[in-house]
Coordinates of N, CA and C in Angstrom, one line a residue:
X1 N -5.9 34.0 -42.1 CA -6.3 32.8 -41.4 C -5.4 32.6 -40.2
X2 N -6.1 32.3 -39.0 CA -4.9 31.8 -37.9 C -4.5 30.9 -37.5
X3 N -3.0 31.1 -37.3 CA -2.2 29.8 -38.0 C -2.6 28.8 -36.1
X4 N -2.9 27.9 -36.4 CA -3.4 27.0 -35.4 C -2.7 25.7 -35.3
X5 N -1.7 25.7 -34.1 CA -0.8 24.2 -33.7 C -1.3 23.6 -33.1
X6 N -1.8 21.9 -32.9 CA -1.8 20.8 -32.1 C -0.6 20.3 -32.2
X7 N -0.1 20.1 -30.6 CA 1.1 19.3 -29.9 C 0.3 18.3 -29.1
X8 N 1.0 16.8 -29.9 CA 0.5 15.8 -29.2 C 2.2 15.7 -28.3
X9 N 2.0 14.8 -27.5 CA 3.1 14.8 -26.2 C 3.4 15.7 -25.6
X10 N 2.8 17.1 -25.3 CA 3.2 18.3 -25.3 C 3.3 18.2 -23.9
X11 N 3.2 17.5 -22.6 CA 3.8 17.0 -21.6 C 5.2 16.3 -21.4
X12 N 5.4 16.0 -22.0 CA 7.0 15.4 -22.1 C 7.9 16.7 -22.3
X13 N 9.3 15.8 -22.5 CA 10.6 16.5 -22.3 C 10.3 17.6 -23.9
X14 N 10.3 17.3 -24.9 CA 10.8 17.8 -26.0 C 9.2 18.6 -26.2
X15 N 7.6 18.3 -25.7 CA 6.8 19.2 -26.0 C 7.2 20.2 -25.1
X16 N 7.3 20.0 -23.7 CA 7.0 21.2 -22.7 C 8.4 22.1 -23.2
X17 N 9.1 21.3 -23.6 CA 10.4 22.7 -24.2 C 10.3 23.3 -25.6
X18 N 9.0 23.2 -26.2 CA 8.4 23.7 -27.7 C 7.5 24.4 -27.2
X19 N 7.1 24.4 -26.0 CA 5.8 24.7 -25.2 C 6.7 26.9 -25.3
X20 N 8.0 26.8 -25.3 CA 8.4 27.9 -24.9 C 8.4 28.9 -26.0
X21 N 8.5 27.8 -27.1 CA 8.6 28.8 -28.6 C 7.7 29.1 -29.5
X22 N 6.7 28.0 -29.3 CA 5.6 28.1 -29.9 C 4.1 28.1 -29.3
X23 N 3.2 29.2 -29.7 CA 1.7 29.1 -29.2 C 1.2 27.8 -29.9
X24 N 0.5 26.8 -29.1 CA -0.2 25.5 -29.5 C -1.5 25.6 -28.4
X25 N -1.9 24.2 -29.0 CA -3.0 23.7 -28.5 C -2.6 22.2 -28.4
X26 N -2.4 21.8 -26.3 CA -2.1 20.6 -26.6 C -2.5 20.2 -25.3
X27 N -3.8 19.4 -26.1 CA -4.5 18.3 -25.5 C -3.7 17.3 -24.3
X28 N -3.8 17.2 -23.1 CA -3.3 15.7 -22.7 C -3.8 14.4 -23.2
X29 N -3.1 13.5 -22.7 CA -3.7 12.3 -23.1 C -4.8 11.8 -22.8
X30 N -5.2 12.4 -21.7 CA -7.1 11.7 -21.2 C -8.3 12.6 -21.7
X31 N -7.4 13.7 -22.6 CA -8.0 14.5 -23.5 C -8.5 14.4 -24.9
X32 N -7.5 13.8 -25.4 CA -7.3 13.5 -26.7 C -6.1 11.8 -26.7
X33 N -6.9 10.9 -26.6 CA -6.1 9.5 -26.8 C -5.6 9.2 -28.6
X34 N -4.2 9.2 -28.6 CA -4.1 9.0 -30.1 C -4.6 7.7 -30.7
X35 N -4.1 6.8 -29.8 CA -4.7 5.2 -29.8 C -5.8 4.9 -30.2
X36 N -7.0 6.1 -30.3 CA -8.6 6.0 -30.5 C -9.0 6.1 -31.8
X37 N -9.8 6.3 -32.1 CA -10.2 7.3 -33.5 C -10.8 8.6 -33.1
X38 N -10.2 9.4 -33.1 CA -9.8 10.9 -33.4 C -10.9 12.0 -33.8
X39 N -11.9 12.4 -32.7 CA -12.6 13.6 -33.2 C -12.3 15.1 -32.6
X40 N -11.9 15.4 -33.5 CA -11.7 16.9 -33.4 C -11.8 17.8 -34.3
X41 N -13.1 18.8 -33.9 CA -14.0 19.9 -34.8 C -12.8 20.9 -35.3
X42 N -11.6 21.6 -34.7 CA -11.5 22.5 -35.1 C -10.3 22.4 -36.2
X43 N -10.2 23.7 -36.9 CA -9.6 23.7 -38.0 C -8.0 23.8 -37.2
X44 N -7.0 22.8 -37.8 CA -5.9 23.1 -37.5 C -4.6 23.2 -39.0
X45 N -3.7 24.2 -38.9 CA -3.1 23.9 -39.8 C -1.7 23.3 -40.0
X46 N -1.2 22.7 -38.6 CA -0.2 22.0 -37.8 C -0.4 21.7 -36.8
X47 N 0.3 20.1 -37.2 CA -0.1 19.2 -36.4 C 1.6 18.5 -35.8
X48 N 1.7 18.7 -34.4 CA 3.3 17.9 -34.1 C 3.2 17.4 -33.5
X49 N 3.4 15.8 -33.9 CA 3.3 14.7 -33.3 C 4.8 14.2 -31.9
X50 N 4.6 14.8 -30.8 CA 5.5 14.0 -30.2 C 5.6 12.8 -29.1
X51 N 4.5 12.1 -29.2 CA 3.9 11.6 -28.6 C 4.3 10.4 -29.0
X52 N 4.5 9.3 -28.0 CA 5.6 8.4 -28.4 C 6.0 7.4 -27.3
X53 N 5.6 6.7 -27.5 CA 6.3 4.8 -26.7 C 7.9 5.0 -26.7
X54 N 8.9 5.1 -25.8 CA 9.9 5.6 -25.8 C 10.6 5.1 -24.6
X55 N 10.1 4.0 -24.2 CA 11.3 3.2 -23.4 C 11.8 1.7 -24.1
X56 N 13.5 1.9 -24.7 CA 13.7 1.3 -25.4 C 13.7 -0.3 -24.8
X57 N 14.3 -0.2 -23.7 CA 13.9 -1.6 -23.0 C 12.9 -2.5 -23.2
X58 N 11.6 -1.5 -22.3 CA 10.6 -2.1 -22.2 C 9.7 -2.4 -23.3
X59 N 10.0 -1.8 -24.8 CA 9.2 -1.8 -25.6 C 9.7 -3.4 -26.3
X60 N 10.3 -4.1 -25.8 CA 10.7 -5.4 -26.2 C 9.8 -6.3 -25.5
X61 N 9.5 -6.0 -24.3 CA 8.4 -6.5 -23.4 C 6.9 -6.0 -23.8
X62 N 6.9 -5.1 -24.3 CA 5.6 -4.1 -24.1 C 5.4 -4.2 -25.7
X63 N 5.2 -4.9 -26.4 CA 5.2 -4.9 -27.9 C 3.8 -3.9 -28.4
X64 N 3.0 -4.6 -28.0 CA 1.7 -4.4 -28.7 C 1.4 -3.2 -28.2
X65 N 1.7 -2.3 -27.1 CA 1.7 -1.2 -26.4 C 2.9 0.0 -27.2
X66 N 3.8 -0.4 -27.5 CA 4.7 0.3 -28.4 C 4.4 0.7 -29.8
X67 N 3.5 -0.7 -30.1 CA 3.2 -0.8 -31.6 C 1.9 0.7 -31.6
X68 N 1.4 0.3 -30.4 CA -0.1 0.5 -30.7 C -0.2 2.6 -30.5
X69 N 1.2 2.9 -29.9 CA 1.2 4.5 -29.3 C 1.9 4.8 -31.0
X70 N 3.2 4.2 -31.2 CA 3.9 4.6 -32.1 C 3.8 4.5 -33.7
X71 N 2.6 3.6 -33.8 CA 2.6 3.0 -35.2 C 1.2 3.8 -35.6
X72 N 0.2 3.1 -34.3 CA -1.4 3.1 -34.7 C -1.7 4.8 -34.9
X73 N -0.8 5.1 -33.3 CA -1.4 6.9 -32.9 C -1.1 7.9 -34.2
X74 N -0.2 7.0 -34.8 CA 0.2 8.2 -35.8 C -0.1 7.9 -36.7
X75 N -1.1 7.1 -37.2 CA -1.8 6.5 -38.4 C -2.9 7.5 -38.1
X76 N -3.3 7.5 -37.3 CA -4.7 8.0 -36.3 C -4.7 9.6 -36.6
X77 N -3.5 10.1 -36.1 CA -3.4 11.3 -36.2 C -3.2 12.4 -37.7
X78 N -2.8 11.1 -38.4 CA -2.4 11.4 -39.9 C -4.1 11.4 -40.9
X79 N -4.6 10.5 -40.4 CA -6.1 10.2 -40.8 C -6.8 11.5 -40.9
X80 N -6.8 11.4 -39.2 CA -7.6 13.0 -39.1 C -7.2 14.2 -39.7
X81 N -6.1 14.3 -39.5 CA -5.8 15.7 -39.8 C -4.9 15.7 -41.4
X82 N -5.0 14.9 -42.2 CA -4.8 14.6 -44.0 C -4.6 16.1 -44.1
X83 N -5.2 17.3 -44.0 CA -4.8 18.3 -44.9 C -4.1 19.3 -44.3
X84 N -3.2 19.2 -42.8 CA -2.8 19.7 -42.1 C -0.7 19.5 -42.5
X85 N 0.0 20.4 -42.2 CA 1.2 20.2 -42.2 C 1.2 19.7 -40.7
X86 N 1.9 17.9 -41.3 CA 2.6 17.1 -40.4 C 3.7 16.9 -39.9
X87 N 3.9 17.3 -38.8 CA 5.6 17.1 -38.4 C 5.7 15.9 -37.2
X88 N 6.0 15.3 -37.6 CA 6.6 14.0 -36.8 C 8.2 13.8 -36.3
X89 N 8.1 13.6 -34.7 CA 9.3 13.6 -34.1 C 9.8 12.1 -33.8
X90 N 10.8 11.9 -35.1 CA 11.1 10.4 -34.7 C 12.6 10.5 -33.7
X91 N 13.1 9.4 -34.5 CA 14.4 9.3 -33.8 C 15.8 8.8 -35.0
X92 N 16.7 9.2 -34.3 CA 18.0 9.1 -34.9 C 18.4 7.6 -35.2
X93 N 17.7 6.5 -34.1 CA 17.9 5.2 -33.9 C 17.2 4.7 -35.7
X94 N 16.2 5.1 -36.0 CA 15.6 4.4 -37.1 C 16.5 4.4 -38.5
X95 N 18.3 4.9 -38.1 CA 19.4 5.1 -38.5 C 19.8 3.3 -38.9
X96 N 19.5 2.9 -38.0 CA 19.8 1.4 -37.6 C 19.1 0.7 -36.8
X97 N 17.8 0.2 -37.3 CA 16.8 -0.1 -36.6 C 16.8 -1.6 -36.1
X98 N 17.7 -2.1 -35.1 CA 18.2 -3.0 -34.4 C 17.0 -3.7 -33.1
X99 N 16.2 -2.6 -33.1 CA 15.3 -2.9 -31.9 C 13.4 -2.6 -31.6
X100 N 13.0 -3.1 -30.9 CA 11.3 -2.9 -31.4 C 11.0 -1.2 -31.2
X101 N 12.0 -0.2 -29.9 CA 11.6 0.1 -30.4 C 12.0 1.6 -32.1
X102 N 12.9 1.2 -32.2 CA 13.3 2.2 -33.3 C 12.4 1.3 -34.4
X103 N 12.5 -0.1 -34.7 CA 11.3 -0.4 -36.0 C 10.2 0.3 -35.9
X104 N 9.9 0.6 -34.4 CA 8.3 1.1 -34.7 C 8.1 2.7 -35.1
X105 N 9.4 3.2 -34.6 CA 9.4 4.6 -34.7 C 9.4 4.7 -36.7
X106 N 10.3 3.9 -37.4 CA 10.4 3.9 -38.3 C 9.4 3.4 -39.3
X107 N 7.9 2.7 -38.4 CA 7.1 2.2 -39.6 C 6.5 3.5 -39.3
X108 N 6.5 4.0 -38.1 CA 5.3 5.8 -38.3 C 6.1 6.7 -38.9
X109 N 7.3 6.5 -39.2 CA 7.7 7.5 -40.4 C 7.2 6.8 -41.5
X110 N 6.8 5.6 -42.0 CA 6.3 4.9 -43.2 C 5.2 5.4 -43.7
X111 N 4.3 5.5 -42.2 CA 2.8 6.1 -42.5 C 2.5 7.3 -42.8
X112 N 3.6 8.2 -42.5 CA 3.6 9.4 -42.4 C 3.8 9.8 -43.8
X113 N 4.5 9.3 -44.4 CA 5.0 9.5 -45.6 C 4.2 8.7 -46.7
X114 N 3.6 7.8 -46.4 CA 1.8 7.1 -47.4 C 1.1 8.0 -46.9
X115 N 0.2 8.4 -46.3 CA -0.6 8.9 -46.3 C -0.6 10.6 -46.0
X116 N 0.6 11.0 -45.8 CA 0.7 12.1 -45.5 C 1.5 13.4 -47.0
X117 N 0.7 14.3 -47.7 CA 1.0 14.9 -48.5 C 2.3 16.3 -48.2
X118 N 2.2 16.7 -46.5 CA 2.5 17.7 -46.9 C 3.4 17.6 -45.1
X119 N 4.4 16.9 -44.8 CA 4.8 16.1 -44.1 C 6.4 16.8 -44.2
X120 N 6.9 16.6 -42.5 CA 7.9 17.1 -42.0 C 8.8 15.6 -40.9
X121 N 9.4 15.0 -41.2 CA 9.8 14.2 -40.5 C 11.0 14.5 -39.7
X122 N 11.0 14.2 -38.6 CA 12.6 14.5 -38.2 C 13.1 13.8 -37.0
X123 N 14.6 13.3 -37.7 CA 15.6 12.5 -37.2 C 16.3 12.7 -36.2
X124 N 16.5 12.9 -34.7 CA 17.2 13.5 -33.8 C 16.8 12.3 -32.4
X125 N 18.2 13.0 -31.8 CA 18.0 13.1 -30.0 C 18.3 13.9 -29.6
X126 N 17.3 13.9 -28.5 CA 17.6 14.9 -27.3 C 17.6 14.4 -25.8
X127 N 18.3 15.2 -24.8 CA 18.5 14.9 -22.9 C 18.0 15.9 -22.6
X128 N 17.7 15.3 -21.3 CA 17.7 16.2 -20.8 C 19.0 16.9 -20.3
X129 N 18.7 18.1 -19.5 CA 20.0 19.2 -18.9 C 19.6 19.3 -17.3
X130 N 20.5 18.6 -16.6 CA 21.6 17.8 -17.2 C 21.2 16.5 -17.2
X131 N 22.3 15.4 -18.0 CA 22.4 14.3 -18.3 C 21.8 13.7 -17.1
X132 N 20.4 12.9 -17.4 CA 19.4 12.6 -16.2 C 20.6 10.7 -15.7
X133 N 21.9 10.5 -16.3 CA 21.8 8.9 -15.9 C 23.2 9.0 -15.0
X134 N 23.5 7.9 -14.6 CA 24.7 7.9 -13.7 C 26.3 7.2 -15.2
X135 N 25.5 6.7 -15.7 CA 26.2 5.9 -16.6 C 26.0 6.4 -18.4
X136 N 27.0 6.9 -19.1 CA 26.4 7.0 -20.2 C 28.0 5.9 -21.6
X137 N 27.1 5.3 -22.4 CA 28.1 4.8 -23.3 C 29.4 5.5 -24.1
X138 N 30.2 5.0 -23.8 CA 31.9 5.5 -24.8 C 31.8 5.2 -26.2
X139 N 30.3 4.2 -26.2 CA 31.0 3.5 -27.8 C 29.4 3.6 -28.4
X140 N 28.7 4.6 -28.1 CA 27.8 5.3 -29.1 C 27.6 6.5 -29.4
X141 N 28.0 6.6 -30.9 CA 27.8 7.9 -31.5 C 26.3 8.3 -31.7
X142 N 26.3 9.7 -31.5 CA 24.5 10.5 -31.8 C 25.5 11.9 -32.5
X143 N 23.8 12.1 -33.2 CA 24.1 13.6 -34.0 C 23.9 14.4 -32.4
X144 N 22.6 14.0 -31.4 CA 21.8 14.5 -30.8 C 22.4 15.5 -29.7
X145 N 22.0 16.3 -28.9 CA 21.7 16.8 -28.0 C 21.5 17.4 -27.0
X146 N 21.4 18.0 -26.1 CA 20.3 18.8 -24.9 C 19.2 19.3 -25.5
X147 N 17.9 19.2 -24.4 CA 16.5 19.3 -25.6 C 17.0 21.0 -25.7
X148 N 16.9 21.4 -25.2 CA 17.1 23.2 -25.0 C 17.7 23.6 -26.3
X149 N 18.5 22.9 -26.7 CA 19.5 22.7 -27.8 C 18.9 22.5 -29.0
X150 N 18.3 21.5 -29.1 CA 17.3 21.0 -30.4 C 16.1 21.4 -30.2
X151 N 15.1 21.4 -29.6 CA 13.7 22.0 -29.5 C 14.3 23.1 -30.6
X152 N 14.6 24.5 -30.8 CA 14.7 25.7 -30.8 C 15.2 25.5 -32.6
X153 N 15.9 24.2 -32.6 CA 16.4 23.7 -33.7 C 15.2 23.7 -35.0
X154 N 14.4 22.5 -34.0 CA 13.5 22.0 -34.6 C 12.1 22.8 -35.0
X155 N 11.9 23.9 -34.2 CA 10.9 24.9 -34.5 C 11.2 26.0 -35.5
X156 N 12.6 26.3 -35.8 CA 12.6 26.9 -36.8 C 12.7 26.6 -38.1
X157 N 13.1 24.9 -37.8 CA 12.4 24.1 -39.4 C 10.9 24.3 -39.7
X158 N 10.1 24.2 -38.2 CA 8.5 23.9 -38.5 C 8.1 25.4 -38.9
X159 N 8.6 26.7 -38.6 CA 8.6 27.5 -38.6 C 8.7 28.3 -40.6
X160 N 9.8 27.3 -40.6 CA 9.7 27.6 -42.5 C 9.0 26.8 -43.2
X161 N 8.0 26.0 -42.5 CA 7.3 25.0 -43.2 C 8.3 24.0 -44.3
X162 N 9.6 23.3 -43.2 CA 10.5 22.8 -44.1 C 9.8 21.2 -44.4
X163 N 9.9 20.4 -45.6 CA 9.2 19.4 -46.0 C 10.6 18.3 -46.1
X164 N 9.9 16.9 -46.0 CA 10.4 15.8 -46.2 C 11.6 15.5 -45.0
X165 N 12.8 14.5 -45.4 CA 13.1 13.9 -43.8 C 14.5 14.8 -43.8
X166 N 14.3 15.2 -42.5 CA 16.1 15.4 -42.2 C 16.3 15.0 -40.4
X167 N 17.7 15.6 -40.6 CA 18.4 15.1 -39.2 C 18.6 16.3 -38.9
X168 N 18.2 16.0 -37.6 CA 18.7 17.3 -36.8 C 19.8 16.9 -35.2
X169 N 20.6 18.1 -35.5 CA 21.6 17.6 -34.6 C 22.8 19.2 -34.3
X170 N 24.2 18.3 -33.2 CA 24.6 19.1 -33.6 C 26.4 18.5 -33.8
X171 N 25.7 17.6 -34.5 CA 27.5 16.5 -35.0 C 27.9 15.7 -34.1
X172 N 28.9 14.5 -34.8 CA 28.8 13.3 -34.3 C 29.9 13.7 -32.8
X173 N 29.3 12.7 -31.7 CA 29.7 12.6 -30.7 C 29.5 11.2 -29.7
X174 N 30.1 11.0 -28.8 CA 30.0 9.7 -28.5 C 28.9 10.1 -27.2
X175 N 27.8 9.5 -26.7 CA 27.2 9.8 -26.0 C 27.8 10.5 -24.3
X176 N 28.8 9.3 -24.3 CA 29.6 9.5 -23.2 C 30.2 11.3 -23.2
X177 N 30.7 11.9 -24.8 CA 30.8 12.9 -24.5 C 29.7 13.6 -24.3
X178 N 29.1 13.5 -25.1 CA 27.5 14.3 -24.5 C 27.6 14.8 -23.1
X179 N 26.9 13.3 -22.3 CA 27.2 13.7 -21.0 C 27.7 14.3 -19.9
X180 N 29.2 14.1 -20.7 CA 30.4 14.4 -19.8 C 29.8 16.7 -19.8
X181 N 29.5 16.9 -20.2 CA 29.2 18.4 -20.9 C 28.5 18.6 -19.4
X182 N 27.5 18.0 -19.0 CA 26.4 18.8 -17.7 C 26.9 18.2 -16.3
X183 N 28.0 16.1 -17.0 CA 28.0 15.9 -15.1 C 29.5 15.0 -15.6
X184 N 30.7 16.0 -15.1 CA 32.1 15.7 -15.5 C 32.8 14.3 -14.8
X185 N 31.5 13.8 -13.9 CA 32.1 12.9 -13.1 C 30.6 11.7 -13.8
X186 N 30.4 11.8 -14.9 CA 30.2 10.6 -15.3 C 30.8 9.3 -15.3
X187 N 30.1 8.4 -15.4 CA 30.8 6.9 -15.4 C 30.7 6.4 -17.1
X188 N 31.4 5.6 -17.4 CA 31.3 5.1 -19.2 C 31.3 3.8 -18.8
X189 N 30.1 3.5 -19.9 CA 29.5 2.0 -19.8 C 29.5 1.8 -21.7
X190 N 30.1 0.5 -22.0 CA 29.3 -0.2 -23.4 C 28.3 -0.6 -23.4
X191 N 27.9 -0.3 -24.9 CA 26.5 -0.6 -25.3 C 26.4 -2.2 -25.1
X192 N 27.2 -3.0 -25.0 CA 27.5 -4.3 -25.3 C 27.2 -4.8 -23.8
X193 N 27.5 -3.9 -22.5 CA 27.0 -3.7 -21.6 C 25.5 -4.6 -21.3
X194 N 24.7 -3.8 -22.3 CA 23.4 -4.1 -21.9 C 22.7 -5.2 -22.4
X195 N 22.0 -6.1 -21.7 CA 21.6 -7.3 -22.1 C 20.3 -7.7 -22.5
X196 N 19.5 -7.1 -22.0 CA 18.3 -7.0 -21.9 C 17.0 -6.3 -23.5
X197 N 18.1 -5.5 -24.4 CA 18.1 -4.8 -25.7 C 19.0 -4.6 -26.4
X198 N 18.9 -5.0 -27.6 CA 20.1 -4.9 -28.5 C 19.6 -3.1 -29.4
X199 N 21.1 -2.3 -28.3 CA 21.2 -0.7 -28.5 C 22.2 -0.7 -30.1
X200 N 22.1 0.4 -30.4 CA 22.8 0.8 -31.8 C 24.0 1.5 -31.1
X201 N 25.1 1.2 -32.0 CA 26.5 2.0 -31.7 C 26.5 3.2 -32.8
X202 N 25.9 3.4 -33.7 CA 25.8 4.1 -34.5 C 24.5 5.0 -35.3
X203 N 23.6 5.8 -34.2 CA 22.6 6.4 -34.3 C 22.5 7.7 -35.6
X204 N 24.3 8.2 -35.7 CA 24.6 9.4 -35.8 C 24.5 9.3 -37.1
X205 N 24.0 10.3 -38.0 CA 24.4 10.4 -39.3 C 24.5 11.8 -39.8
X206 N 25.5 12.2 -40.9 CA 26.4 13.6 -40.6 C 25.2 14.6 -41.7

């Protein structure tokens, strides 16, 4: 039988860099809306969800829009595709879920895991290369990242059909180092800094 992938977000940072390792089938979003209810004829036997409400700020403002990509889409996607191996790309944040949007990322690991039998969750971050900000924090630890780094990580989990939750990373580091790796003349800002969302100092778990 041929093994057959759906990549939802597979325009974003972390699909188009899975786009390199793995043969899929992936729908845009005016193709396939996860938000909808979900018809799709053909047989698939993986399904990776990376599709995702992912600006932490705004998703404090944008509630029902956060809820509705991160919570509903992947209710949606889990529905349809019940007898498919599920892999869901969360986040490292639902470590310490301090904000709307890491709770939300954390109730679609909830759903994933009710209604989902045969299910791959996983815990990470990833950047881009290089560090896309001018500013990055001294006083937040991540397991996470460069996607180049994890993508390659993460596919050869999906690759051994590995089950249930882990973290993927590559050890604790403070963001600011992160950073410092692609642009040496970064600037260091605190999380405490920011006023507008309450960020996690501690995403990282070993």
């Amino acid at each position: 039988m041929e093994n057959k992938i759906l990549l939802f977000g597979g325009s974003g940072l972390l699909g188009n860099e899975f786009k390199k390792y793995i043969t899929c089938i992936a729908p845009s979003h005016k193709e396939l809306d996860i938000t909808k209810k979900i018809y799709y004829d053909d047989n698939i036997n993986c399904v990776i969800n990376c599709a995702a409400y992912t600006d932490v700020a705004k998703a404090e403002v944008e509630i029902n829009k956060c809820f509705k990509i991160n919570v509903e889409g992947t209710y949606n996607l889990i529905k349809r595709f019940s007898n498919s191996y599920f892999v869901y790309i969360s986040t490292e944040y639902v470590n310490d879920p301090i904000n709307w949007y890491s709770k939300t990322k954390l109730m679609g690991e909830e759903m994933v895991q009710r209604f989902s039998n045969n299910y791959l969750i996983i815990r990470t971050l990833f950047k881009a290369r290089p560090f896309p900000y001018e500013y990055a924090f001294f006083d937040q630890y991540t397991n996470g990242d460069y996607v180049d780094v994890i993508a390659p990580m993460i596919v050869s989990h999906i690759m051994m059909h590995t089950t249930g939750i882990i973290n993927i990373g590559t050890g604790k580091k403070t963001m600011f180092e992160l950073a410092r790796q692609t642009r040496p003349n970064i600037k260091a800002i605190s999380v405490d800094d920011i006023k507008n969302v309450k960020l996690t100092k501690g995403g990282y778990v070993s």
